[in-house]
Structure formats: C-alpha cells, structure tokens
Coordinates of C-alpha atoms in Angstrom, one line a residue:
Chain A
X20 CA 300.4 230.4 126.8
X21 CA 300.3 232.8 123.9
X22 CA 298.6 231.5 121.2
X23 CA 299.1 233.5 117.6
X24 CA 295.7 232.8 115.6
X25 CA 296.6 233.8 111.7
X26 CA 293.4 234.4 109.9
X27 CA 290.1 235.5 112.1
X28 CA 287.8 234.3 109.8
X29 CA 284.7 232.3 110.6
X30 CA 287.3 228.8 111.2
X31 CA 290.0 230.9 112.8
X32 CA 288.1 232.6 115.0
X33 CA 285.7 230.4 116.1
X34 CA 288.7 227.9 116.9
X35 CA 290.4 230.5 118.9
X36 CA 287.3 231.4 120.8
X37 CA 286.6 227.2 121.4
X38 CA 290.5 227.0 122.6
X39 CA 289.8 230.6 125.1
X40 CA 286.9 228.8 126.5
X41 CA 288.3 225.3 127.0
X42 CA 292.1 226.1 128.8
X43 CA 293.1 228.3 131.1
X44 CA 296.3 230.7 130.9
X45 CA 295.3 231.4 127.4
X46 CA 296.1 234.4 125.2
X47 CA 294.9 235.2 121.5
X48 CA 297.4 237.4 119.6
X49 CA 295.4 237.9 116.8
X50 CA 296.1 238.6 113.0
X51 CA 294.5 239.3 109.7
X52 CA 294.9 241.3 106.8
X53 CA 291.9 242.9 107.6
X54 CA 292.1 245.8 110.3
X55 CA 287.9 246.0 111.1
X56 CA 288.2 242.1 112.2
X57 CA 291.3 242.4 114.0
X58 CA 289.5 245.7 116.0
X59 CA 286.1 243.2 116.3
X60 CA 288.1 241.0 117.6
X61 CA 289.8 243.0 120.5
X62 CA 286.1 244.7 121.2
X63 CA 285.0 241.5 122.1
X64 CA 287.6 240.3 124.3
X65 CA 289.0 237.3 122.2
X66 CA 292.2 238.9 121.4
X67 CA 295.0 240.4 124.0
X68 CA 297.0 241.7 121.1
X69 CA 296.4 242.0 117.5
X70 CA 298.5 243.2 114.5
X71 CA 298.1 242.6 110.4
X72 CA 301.9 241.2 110.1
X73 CA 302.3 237.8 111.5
X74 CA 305.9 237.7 111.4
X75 CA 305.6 240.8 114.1
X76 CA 304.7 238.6 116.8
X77 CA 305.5 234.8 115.4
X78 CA 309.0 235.1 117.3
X79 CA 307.1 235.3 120.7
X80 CA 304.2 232.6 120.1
X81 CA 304.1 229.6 122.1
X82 CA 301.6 227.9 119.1
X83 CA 300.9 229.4 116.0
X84 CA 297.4 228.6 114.0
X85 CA 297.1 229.5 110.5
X86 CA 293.7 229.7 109.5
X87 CA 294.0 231.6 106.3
X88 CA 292.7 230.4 102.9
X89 CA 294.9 227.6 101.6
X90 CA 297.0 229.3 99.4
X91 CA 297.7 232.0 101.8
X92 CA 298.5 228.6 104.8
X93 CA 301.1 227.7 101.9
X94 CA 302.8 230.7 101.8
X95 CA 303.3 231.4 105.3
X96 CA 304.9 227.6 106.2
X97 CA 307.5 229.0 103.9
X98 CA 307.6 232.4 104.9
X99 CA 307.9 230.7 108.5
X100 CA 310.7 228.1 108.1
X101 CA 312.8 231.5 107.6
X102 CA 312.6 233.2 110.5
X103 CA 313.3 232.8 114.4
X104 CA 311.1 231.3 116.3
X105 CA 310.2 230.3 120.0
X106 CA 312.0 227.5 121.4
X107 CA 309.7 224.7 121.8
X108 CA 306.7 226.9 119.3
X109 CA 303.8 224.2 118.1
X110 CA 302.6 225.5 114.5
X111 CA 299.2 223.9 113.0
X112 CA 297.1 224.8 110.2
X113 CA 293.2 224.3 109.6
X114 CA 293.4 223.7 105.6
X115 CA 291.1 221.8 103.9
X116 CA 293.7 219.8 101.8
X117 CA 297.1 218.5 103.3
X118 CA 299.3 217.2 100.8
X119 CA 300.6 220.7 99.9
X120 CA 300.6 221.5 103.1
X121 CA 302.7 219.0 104.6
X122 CA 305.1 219.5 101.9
X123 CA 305.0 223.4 102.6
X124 CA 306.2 222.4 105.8
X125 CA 309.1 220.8 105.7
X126 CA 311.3 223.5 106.1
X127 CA 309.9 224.0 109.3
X128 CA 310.3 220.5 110.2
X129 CA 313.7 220.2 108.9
X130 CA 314.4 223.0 111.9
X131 CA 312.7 220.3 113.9
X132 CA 309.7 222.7 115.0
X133 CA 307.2 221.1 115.9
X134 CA 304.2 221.0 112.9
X135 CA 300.7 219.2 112.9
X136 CA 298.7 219.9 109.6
X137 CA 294.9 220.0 110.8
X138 CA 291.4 220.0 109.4
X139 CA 287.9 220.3 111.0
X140 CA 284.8 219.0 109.0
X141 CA 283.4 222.2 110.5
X142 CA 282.0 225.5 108.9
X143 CA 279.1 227.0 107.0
X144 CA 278.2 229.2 103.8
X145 CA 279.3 231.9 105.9
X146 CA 282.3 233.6 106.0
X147 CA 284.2 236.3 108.1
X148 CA 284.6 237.0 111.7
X149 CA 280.6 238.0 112.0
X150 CA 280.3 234.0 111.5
X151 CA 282.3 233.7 114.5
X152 CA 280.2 230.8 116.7
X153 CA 282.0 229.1 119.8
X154 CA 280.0 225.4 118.9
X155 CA 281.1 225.3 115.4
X156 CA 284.0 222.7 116.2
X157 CA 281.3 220.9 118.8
X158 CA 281.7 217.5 117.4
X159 CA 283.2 217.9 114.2
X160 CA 285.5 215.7 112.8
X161 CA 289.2 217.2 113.6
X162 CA 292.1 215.7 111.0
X163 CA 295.9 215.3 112.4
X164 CA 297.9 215.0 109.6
X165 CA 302.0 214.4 110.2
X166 CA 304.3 212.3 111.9
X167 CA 305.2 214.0 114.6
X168 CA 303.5 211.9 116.8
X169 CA 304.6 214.4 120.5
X170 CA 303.4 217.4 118.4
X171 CA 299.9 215.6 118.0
X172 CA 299.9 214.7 121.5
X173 CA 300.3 218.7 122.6
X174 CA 297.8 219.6 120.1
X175 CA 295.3 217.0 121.7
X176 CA 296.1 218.8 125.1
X177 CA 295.3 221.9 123.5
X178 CA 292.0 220.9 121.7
X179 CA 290.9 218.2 124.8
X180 CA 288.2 220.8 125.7
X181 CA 287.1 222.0 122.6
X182 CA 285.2 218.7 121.9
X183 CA 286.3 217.7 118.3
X184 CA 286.5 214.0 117.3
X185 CA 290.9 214.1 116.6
X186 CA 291.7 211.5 113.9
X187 CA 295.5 211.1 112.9
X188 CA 295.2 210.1 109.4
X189 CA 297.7 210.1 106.2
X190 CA 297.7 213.8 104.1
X191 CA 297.3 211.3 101.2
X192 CA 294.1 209.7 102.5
X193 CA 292.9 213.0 103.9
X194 CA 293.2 214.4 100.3
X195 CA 291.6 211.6 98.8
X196 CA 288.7 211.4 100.7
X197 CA 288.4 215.3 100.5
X198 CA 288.4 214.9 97.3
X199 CA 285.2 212.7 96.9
X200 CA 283.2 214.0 100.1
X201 CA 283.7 217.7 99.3
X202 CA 285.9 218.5 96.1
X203 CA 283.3 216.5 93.9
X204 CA 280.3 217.2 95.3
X205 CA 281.0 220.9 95.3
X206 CA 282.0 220.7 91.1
X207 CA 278.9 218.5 90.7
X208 CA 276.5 221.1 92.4
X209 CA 278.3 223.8 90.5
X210 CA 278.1 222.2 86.6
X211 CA 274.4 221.4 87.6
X212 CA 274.0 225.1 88.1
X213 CA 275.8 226.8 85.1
X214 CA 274.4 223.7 82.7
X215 CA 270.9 225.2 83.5
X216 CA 271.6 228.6 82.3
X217 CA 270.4 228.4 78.9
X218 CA 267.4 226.9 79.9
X219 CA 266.6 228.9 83.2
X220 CA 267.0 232.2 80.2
X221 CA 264.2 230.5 78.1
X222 CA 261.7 229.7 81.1
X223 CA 262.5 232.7 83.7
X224 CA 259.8 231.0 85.6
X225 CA 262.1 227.9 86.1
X226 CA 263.4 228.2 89.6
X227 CA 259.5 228.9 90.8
X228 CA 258.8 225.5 90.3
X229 CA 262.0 223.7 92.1
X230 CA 261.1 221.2 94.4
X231 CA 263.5 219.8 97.2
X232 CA 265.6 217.4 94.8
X233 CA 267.0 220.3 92.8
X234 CA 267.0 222.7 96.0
X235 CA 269.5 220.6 97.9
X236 CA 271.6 218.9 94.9
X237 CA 272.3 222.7 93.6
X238 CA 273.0 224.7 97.1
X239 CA 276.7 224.5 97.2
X240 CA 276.4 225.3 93.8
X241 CA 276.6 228.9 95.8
X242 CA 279.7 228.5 97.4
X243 CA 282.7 231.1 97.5
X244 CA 284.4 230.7 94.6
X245 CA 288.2 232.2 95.8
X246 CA 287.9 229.6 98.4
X247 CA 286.8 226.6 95.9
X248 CA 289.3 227.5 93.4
X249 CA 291.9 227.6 95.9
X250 CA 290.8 224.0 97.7
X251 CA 290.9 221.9 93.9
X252 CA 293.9 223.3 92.7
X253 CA 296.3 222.2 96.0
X254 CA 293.7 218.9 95.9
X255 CA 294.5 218.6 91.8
X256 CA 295.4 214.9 91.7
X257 CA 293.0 213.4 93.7
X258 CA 290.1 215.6 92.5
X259 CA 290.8 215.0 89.1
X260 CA 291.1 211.8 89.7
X261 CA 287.3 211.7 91.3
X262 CA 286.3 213.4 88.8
X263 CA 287.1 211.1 86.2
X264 CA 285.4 208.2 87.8
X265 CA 282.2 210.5 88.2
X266 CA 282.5 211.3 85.1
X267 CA 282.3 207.2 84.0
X268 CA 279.7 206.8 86.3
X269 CA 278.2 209.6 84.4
X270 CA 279.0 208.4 81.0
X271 CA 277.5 204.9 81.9
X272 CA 273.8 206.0 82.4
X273 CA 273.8 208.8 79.5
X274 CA 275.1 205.5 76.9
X275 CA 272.1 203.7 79.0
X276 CA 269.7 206.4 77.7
X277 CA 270.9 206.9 74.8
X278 CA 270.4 203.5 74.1
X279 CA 266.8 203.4 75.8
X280 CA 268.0 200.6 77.8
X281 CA 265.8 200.5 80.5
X282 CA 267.6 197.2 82.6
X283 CA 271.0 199.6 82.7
X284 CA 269.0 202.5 83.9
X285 CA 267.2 200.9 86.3
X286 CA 270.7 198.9 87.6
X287 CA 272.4 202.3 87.4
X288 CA 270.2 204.0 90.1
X289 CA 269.4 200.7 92.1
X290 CA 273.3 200.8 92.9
X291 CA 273.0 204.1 93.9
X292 CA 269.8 203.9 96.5
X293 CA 271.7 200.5 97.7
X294 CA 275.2 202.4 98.6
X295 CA 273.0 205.7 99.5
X296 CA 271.2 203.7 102.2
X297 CA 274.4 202.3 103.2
X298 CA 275.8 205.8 103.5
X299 CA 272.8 207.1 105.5
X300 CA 273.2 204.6 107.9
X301 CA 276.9 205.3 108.2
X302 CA 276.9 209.2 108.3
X303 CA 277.1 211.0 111.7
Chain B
X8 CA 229.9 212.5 91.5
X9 CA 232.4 208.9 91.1
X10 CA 236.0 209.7 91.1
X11 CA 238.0 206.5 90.0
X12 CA 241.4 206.7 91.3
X13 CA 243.6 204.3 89.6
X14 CA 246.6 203.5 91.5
X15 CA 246.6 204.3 95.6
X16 CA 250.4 205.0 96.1
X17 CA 251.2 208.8 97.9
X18 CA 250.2 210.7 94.9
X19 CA 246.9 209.2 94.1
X20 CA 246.0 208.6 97.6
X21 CA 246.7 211.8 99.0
X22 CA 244.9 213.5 95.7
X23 CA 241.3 211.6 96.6
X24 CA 241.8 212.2 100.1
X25 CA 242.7 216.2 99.5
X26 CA 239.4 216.2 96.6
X27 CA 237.0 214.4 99.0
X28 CA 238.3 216.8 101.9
X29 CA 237.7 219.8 99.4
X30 CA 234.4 219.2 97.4
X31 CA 230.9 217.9 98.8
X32 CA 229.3 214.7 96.7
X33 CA 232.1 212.9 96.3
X34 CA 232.3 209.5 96.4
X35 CA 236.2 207.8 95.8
X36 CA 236.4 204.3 93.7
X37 CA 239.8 203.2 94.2
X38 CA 241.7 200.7 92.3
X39 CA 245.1 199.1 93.1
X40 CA 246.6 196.5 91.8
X41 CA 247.8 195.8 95.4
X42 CA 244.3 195.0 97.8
X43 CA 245.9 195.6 101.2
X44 CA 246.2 199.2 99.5
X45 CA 242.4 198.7 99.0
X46 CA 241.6 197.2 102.4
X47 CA 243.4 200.5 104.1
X48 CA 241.2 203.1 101.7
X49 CA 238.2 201.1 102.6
X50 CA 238.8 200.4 106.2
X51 CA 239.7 204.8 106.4
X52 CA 236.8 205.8 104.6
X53 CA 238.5 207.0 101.6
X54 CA 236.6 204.9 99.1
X55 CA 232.8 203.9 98.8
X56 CA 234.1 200.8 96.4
X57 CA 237.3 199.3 95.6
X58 CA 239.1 197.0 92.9
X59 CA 242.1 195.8 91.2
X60 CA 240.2 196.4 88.3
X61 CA 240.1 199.6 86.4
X62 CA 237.3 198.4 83.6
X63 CA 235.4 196.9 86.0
X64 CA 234.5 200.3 87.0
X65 CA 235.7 202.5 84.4
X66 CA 232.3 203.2 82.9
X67 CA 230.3 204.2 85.6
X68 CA 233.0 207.1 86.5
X69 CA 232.4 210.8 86.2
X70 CA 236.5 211.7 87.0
X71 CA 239.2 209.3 85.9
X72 CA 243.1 210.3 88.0
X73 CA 245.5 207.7 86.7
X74 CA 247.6 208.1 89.7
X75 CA 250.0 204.9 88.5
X76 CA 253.6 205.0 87.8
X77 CA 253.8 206.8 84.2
X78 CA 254.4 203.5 82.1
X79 CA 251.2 201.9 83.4
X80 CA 249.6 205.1 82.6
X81 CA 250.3 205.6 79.3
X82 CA 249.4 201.7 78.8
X83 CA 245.9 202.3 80.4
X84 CA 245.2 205.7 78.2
X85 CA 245.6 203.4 75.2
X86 CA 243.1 200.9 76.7
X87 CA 240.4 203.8 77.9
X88 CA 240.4 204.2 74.3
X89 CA 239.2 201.0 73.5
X90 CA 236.4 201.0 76.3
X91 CA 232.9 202.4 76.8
X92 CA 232.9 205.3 79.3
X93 CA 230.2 207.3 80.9
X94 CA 229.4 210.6 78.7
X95 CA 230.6 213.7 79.7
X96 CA 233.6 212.0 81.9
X97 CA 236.6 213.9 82.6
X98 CA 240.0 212.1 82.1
X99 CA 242.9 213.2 84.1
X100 CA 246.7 211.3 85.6
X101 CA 249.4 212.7 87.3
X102 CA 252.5 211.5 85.6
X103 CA 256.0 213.3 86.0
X104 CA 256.4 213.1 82.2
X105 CA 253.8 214.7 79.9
X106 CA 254.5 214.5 75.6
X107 CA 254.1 211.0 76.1
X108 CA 251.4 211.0 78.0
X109 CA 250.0 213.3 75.9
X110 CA 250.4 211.0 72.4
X111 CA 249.0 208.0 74.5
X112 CA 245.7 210.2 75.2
X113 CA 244.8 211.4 71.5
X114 CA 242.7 207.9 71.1
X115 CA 240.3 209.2 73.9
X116 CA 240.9 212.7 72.6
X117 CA 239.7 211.4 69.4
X118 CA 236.6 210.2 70.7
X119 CA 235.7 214.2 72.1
X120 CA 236.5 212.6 75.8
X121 CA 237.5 215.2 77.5
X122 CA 241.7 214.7 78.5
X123 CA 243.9 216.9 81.1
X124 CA 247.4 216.0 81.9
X125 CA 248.6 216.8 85.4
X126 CA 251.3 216.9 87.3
X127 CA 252.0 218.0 90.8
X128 CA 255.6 219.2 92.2
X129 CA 254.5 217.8 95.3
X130 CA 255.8 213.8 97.1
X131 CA 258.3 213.0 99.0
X132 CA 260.8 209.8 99.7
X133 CA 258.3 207.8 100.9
X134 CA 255.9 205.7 98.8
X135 CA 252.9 203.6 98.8
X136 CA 249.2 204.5 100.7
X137 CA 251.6 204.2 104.3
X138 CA 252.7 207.7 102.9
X139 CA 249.1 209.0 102.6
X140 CA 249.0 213.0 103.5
X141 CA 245.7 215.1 103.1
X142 CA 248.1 218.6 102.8
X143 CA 250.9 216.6 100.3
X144 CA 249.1 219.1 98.0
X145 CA 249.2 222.6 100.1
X146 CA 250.5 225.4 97.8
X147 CA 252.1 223.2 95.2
X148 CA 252.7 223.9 91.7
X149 CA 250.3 222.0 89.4
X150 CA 250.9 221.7 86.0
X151 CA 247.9 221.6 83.2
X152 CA 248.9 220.2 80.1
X153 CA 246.3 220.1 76.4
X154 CA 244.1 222.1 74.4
X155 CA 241.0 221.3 75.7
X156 CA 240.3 224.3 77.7
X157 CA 236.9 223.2 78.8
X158 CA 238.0 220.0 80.3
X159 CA 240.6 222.5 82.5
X160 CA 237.8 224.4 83.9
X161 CA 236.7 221.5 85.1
X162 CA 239.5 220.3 86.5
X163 CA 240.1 223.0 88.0
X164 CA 236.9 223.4 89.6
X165 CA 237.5 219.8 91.2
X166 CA 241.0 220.5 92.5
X167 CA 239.4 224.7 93.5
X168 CA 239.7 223.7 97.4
X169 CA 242.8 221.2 97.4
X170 CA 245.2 224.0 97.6
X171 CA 247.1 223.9 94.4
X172 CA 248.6 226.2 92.3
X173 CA 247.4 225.4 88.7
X174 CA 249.5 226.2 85.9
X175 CA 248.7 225.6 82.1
X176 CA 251.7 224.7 80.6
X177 CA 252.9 223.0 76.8
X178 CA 253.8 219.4 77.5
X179 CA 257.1 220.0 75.7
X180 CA 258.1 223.2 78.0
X181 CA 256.8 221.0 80.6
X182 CA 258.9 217.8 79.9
X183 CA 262.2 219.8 79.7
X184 CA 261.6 222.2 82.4
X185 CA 261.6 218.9 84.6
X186 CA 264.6 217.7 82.5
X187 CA 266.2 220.2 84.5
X188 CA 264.7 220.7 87.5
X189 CA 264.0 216.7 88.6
X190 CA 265.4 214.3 85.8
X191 CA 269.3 215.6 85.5
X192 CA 269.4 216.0 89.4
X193 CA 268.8 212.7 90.0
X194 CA 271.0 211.5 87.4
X195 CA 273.4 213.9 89.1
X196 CA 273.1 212.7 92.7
X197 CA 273.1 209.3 91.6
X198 CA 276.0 209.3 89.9
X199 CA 277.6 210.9 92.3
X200 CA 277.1 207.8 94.8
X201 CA 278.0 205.4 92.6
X202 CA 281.3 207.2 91.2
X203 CA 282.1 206.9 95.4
X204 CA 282.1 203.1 95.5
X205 CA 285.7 202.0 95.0
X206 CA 287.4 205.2 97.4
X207 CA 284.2 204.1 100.0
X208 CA 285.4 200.5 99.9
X209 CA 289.2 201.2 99.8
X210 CA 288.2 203.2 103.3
X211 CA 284.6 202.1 104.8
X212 CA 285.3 205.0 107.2
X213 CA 284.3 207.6 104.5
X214 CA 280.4 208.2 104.8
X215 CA 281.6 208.4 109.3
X216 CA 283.2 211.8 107.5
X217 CA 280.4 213.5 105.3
X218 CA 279.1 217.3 105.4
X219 CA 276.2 218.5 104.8
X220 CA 277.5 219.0 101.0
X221 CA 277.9 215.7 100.4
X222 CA 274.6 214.6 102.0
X223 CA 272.7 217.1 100.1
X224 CA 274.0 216.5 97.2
X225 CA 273.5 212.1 97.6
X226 CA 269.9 212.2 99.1
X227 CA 267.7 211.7 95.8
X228 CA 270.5 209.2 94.7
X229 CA 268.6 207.0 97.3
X230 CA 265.2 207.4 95.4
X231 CA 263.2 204.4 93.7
X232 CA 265.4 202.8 90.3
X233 CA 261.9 201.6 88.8
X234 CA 259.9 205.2 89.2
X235 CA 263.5 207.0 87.7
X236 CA 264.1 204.6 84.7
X237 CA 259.9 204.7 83.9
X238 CA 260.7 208.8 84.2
X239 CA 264.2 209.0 82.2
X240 CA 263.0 206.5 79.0
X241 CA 259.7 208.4 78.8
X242 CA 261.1 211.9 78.9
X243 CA 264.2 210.7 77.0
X244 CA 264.7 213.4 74.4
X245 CA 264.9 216.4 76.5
X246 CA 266.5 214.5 79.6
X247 CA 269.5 213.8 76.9
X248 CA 269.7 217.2 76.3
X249 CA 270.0 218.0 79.8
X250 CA 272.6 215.6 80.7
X251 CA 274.8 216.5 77.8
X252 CA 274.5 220.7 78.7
X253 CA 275.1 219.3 82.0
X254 CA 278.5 216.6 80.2
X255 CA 279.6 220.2 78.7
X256 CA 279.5 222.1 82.1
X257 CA 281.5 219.7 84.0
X258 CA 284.2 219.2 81.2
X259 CA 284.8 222.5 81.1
X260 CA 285.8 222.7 85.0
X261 CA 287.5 219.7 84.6
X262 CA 289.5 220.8 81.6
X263 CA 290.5 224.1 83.5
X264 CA 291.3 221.7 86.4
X265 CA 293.8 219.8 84.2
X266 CA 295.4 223.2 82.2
X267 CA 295.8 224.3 86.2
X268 CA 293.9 227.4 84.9
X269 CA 292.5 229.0 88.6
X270 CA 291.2 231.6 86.5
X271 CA 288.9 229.5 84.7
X272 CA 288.2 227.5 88.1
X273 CA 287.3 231.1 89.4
X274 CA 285.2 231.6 86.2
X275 CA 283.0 228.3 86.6
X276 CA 282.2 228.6 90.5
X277 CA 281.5 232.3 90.1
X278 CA 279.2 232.0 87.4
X279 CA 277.3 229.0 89.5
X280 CA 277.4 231.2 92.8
X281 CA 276.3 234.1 90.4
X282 CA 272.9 232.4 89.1
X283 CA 272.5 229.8 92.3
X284 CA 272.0 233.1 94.4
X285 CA 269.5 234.4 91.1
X286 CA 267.4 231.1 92.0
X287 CA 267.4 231.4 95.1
X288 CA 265.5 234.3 95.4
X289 CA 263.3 233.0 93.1
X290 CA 262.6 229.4 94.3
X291 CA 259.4 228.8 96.4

C-alpha cells in the first residue's frame, strides 16, 4: 500500500513512522516543501520515495495524509478535487480545526473519493521532522470527522496498530470544543504575556521571582505563532465565541473588585476550584 | 530565644520548623486557632508551648511570625499595637500582600517596635500543618519590606541558615510585582474554568479531551476562594491595574480576531512568544 504522507513535520512524520511500524506492506512516499526533511527522511528509512510536489505522486497513492499547517490542508483539498486520482484512494488530514476542512473537501467528495477529516490531541512545542517520535500518537485522542462512515472504517484498519483512542465526532463539536480546550487557553496564555510587558520593562528582575502559578499559566504563551494564527482564523466562530464568554467571566470578577465585593470574589473563584476539581478528576 | 508563631498552616509551620532546624536556642510557641494543629506541633516536637491565644503569650516573645491568612494579619498588627510586648522584640508575618500590611504595622512602628514584612515565593496547593515541609523554603525568593534596617539584620540573621534568598524590596514594587506575577494569573486561570461551564455541560466529555495547555493553564483555578479574595481586596489597587493591562491585551487579539486581521493575530502571538522565551531564560 503506498501511503503519500504530505507534510513531514513533527505530526506528519511521527504518524507515518507510527503507521510503518504498526502494518505491513507499507510504503511512505514522502513530501514537503522542504528538501533537508524530505532527504532526513529517506536517510532514515521512513520514506521509499520522496518529492516536494504532491501532485507528482498523488495519482499513484493508495491513501493520502496531509499533514501540513491548516491553511496549507485547505488549499490542497482544492487543489486535489482537480486532478486524477487512484481508484479506490482514501485522503485524510491531521488539522486541528474541521469545519473548513470538511467544507474544503467537498469537491473531493462530490467525486465520491473517499475523505475522513482527522485530528490527534497529540504534539509538543516542538516542531519539524527532528521532533519526529514513534509514541507521540500512543494514546492520544484521534478525531474522525465526516460521514463517510466505510472511509472511517478503512482509516481504523489503517490506525488499529498505532494505538490512538478513534472518536467519530461532528466537525461542529470538534471546532467547538477546540475552541475552549486549546484556541482559548492558548490566547489567554498569550494576553497574559504581552499585558506584562510594561511592567516586566520597569522591574527587569520580574521573571526572577515567578513561582509555578505564573510559570505554567504563561508557557503556551511561547507557542508558534504562524501555526496559532492559522488554527483561530479557520476556528473564527467558535473561538470568538469562547472568547466572549471568557471574557464575561472575566468582566464579572474585575466589576467584583472594582467594587471590593469580597462575597463575589470569593463565589467567583469557589466556582472555579469546584469545576477545576471536577475537571481533574475527569482529565486523562 | 521564644519565637511565637501565629497561625500553623504550611507557611508558618514549615517557617518554625526550617528556623528551629537552622539556629540553636530556639524554642517554638505556636498558636492556632485550630488545637488539633496545636496537638500535631506539640506531639512532633515543633513547639515547647501552644495556644489559641496569641496575647496570652505575646509578651513573653522575643520573634513574632504572623503566619495567618493576610486579613487576620493585618487585624492582629493593629491589636500588637494595643498590647505590652517584651522590649527589644522583633515583629515579622508572611503575607502575600505588603502596603497594607505595611499601614496596619505603623502603630507598633510608632511605638520604636521593631516591624519587617515578609514574604516568601515559596507553598504549594496543599494547606494546613498536614502540608508541613522543613525544605518548603530551600532557595526561595524572600521578600523584605520597611525602613527599619536594623530590624532586617535581624531578621536576617534568624532566617541565615533556612535557605532563603532575602530581598529588600518597596511594598508598593512589591504589591504590583505580585499583581503580575500571582494575583492576575489566578484571576486568569480562573476565569478561564469558569468561562468553560456551559460548552463542558453541553458535552461532559470535554475535560476526557484536555492537553497539557489547557491543564496548565486551569491548575491554580483550583486554588483556595477565601486565601485569593483575602489576596485580591488587600492588594486591590495594583491587581486592577493588572487585570485591565491584562482587559487591553486580550481585546486587542480579539478585535484582530473579529477584523479577520492574521496579521495582527501574527503580531499578538509573536510578541508573547517574543518575551515568553525573554522570561524564560530568566525565571528560576
């Protein structure tokens, strides 16, 4: 089975190297924009063929991954419902928001081929095919988003090894829970950040004195922009939308203060530890 | 020399147990308002005398550590004022706010008793005399706040072998660095829960789903509602000032985020990654 992998970045890569390992009768054509990864990639055995145009060898792939950035997933669905294909080719995607996505593909799907939009609650800060790490999908939440329910079932066959948890869930849901899980908490980390400029100029010594609370509420404050940028503006709706309430919930304990109301203060972060303990208990 | 330690939760505890550890001639009077807190000092060695009673001993003490939550200790400054106390003693607490505390002290200031404030960046989740830790102090910052340099030097002479880092520091450069660094965090995180309540009970399966971004961002929203509200209304002014740099921040991704501006998305998260990476290689 020839399996074209679009995108060896630190997902792409990793997944390919996870599907090698798990099935048998498995080949990696592999492709990227970026010739030192695709040449990384052959060193190391991971790829049997590798180019940096996709539409070179998507006419002889048997599945297709795009693991790309988001915009660049978008793109190629169109590019895609425009040019032959293999009879029978499964195409996927490992984007972090599906609305856009599923929408993308529907000239593919109007052709009847065979999509699955896909995300994995998998990955770290890191990026690039150096990040490459054949347990980074061990156990990970794995998203199947679509209603081709005999295209889920082959990509199950294909991932059955890999040991993800597969969920089919609605790209609506998907984007909406994205959106409060990872969208938010991502802007939230980042306005802490910047609103501590000003400060962090008067008192250089600031960061010195950071104990764990402002360590962990400000790391993904660090995170790739591009790649941030790219997940909130195809996630617009629903992160704007989370936003706003966080915003509220924002609004509601700075009014609280500002009237030194110490009963809505204390109700304001007693709700939080009482849904934060229910979380803990909750989260895998 | 009689150390009174007012208030045997994790700070105060750990801070007798860390002084006795570190000077010879010690002896620990601790008072709680809570006597199986008393019973446990006693029954461990940690105090020679106990009581719920801080005048009942106040006068015979050569170190007073208000250790209490920082309403209770600005209450008992004011009524140390009122009180006879041993010549020569050295008054000390460790609240997380320190103008207040400061104004509370100027009656025994007044009087040519000798007044420190203190605060260590050091505690964790836990709480109470169950979280007792000799090394809670090891290496952490520890801020000295006043103008009575004498009474420092011996304060520092105490708190020589615990481990700390001492610091002099203005109250005020004190009270907003930890505006930033603790208060608006917390506000932050918890927020952040709470805005999560209607999407988490609209699908229950949403904390089954979380990263370590979300996780890390939520943890401190779990912390205690009474010590938070006692910290926010006594370090009002400069926590206000925090939260509405921190109102401005957030506006301005979310106003990009409406406009569909990517460049301005870009902006924001690359001037976050920009300074989160600055304090990193700055934070201890």
């Amino acid at each position: 089975m020839q399996i074209v992998v679009n995108g060896l970045g630190e997902m792409g890569a990793s997944l390919a190297l996870a599907i090698k390992n798990a099935n048998t009768n498995v080949e990696i054509i592999g492709v990227d924009r970026n010739q030192a990864a695709l040449d990384q990639a052959a060193a190391m055995g991971l790829t049997t063929q590798t180019t940096t145009d996709l539409m070179t060898v998507a006419a002889q792939a048997d599945v297709i991954i795009l693991a790309t950035p988001i915009r660049a997933i978008i793109a190629t669905l169109r590019d895609l419902a425009q040019v032959p294909l293999k009879e029978g080719v499964l195409v996927t995607d490992t984007g972090s928001t599906k609305v856009q996505v599923m929408a993308a593909a529907q000239g593919l799907i109007k052709r009847q081929i065979a999509f699955v939009g896909g995300h994995a609650m998998a990955g770290t800060q890191k990026a690039g095919i150096h990040a490459l790490d054949a347990h980074l999908y061990d156990g990970a939440p794995y998203f199947l988003v679509g209603d081709d329910v005999a295209a889920q079932r082959r990509l199950r066959t294909l991932l059955a090894g890999v040991g993800v948890q597969l969920i089919p869930m609605p790209a609506e849901q998907h984007d909406q829970m994205m959106a409060y899980l990872s969208d938010l908490p991502h802007v939230v980390s980042a306005a802490l950040v910047n609103s501590t400029r000003q400060t962090a100029a008067q008192y250089p010594e600031l960061p010195r004195y950071a104990a764990g609370g402002f360590k962990d509420t400000t790391r993904i404050g660090g995170a790739d922009p591009q790649m941030w940028t790219d997940i909130l503006t195809t996630n617009r709706a629903a992160t704007l939308a989370a936003l706003h309430s966080y915003q509220d919930s924002l609004a509601q304990l700075v009014t609280a203060l500002e009237q030194d109301d110490p009963q809505q203060i204390y109700d304001f972060f007693a709700a939080s530890r009482q849904l934060r303990q229910k979380f803990e208990e909750e989260m895998g």
